[in-house]
């Protein structure tokens, strides 16, 4: 086996090698092959640490590492979460970036260690070999510091969020080429890796049998994801699409029932997670304003950071979850459930509660 395939399992040659080896991934899973556990670790470390490096590399051989990549793709597809795919692709890209910068900065390049890569091979992998040329160094300037990259390739990978330095208007652009530093090429290549990894994810068509075999791994990863991918950018508040647990709590609050501490915390942290302020939370729930203001003070710190609402697992332990139709299996956090329902709804059927006039002048729900 080519050890470079294990180090860079998203390369076309590595994927071909897995295909040509005739390895049956379903059989690996059924047999509890070490690659399955390494694949699970790959996703776990991506979600929790932002890397796919093994916690203890001595536990795995190159074969485990190579085969763990397609297993990880199956797992992240079964998670069926955009946040998981993004975190996973970013972690693969970050790990690859660390590896290839280490390879490229070594004086001996790939010559001594076949697992390592040289710059030409890396550029060829992303069809960039003809798009990059080294600038002739000026007197006193180290060779290879400055490069010229075809503008099409540059624009393919540069991200608008990287700041003004990356904007084309702030670059030297001559004859269809953009002048970049060597480290900037590495940054663009990292983006290329992320795009390569994310391509086609999540994919459909994982057989029911394979999904059932991976149920335990998926359950673990869903719990991890639930605790770390709480959305805080939801702007629309339409109780029609609240999950059953929060819908029931909202009804109880509106009916004037005194909620216990867990129930009150769950409801208010969910509403805060939807970016309602304390006044709006009073209006939608009918809860005592002093109590809501006080609780919101705990839920957000001075920087505005939001204490995350409890996950489904925690709501289950509070006795507040009815897990209707087993929907926890597709959305392990109430905010994710709500976000998903909003995305699936016809936009014409979604009305923000604040636009409905549900609350009268003193904030009491109608
Ligand atoms: S599974 Fe989650 S969203 Fe659904 S009722 Fe239970 S806690 Fe609420």
CSV table of N, CA and C and ligand atoms in Angstrom, one decimal, residues 243-246 310-313 315-316 320-324 326-329 331-335 337, ligand 1:
chain,number,residue,atom,x,y,z
A,243,UNK,N,-40.5,22.3,18.3
A,243,UNK,CA,-40.6,20.9,18.5
A,243,UNK,C,-41.6,20.6,19.6
A,244,UNK,N,-42.2,19.4,19.7
A,244,UNK,CA,-43.3,19.1,20.6
A,244,UNK,C,-42.9,19.5,22.1
A,245,UNK,N,-41.7,19.2,22.5
A,245,UNK,CA,-41.3,19.5,23.9
A,245,UNK,C,-41.5,21.0,24.2
A,246,UNK,N,-41.0,21.9,23.3
A,246,UNK,CA,-41.0,23.3,23.6
A,246,UNK,C,-42.4,23.9,23.3
A,310,UNK,N,-30.7,23.1,26.4
A,310,UNK,CA,-30.4,21.7,26.5
A,310,UNK,C,-30.6,20.9,25.3
A,311,UNK,N,-29.8,19.9,25.1
A,311,UNK,CA,-30.0,19.0,24.0
A,311,UNK,C,-31.2,18.1,24.3
A,312,UNK,N,-31.6,17.3,23.3
A,312,UNK,CA,-32.7,16.4,23.4
A,312,UNK,C,-32.4,15.4,24.5
A,313,UNK,N,-31.2,14.9,24.6
A,313,UNK,CA,-30.8,13.9,25.6
A,313,UNK,C,-31.1,14.5,27.0
A,315,UNK,N,-33.1,17.0,27.8
A,315,UNK,CA,-34.5,17.2,28.0
A,315,UNK,C,-35.2,15.9,28.3
A,316,UNK,N,-34.6,14.8,27.7
A,316,UNK,CA,-35.2,13.5,28.1
A,316,UNK,C,-35.0,13.2,29.6
A,320,UNK,N,-39.0,15.9,29.9
A,320,UNK,CA,-39.7,16.9,29.1
A,320,UNK,C,-39.8,16.6,27.7
A,321,UNK,N,-39.4,15.4,27.3
A,321,UNK,CA,-39.3,15.0,25.9
A,321,UNK,C,-40.2,13.9,25.6
A,322,UNK,N,-41.1,14.0,24.5
A,322,UNK,CA,-41.9,12.9,24.2
A,322,UNK,C,-41.4,12.2,22.9
A,323,UNK,N,-40.4,12.8,22.3
A,323,UNK,CA,-39.7,12.2,21.1
A,323,UNK,C,-40.7,11.6,20.1
A,324,UNK,N,-41.7,12.4,19.8
A,324,UNK,CA,-42.8,12.0,18.9
A,324,UNK,C,-42.2,11.5,17.6
A,326,UNK,N,-40.2,9.4,17.0
A,326,UNK,CA,-38.7,9.1,17.1
A,326,UNK,C,-37.9,10.2,16.3
A,327,UNK,N,-38.4,11.5,16.3
A,327,UNK,CA,-37.7,12.5,15.5
A,327,UNK,C,-36.3,12.8,16.1
A,328,UNK,N,-36.0,12.4,17.3
A,328,UNK,CA,-34.7,12.6,17.8
A,328,UNK,C,-33.6,12.0,16.9
A,329,UNK,N,-34.0,10.9,16.2
A,329,UNK,CA,-33.0,10.3,15.4
A,329,UNK,C,-32.6,11.1,14.2
A,331,UNK,N,-32.9,14.8,14.4
A,331,UNK,CA,-32.5,16.1,14.8
A,331,UNK,C,-32.3,16.0,16.4
A,332,UNK,N,-31.1,15.9,16.8
A,332,UNK,CA,-30.8,15.6,18.2
A,332,UNK,C,-30.8,16.9,19.1
A,333,UNK,N,-31.2,18.0,18.6
A,333,UNK,CA,-31.3,19.2,19.4
A,333,UNK,C,-32.6,20.0,19.0
A,334,UNK,N,-33.3,20.5,20.0
A,334,UNK,CA,-34.5,21.2,19.7
A,334,UNK,C,-34.3,22.3,18.7
A,335,UNK,N,-33.2,23.1,18.8
A,335,UNK,CA,-32.9,24.1,17.8
A,335,UNK,C,-32.7,23.6,16.4
A,337,UNK,N,-34.0,20.8,15.3
A,337,UNK,CA,-35.3,20.3,14.9
A,337,UNK,C,-36.1,21.5,14.3
B,1,LIG,S1,-36.6,14.7,20.7
B,1,LIG,FE1,-35.8,16.7,21.2
B,1,LIG,S2,-37.0,18.1,20.0
B,1,LIG,FE2,-38.1,16.2,20.1
B,1,LIG,S3,-39.5,16.4,21.8
B,1,LIG,FE3,-37.6,15.4,22.5
B,1,LIG,S4,-36.3,17.0,23.3
B,1,LIG,FE4,-37.9,17.9,22.0
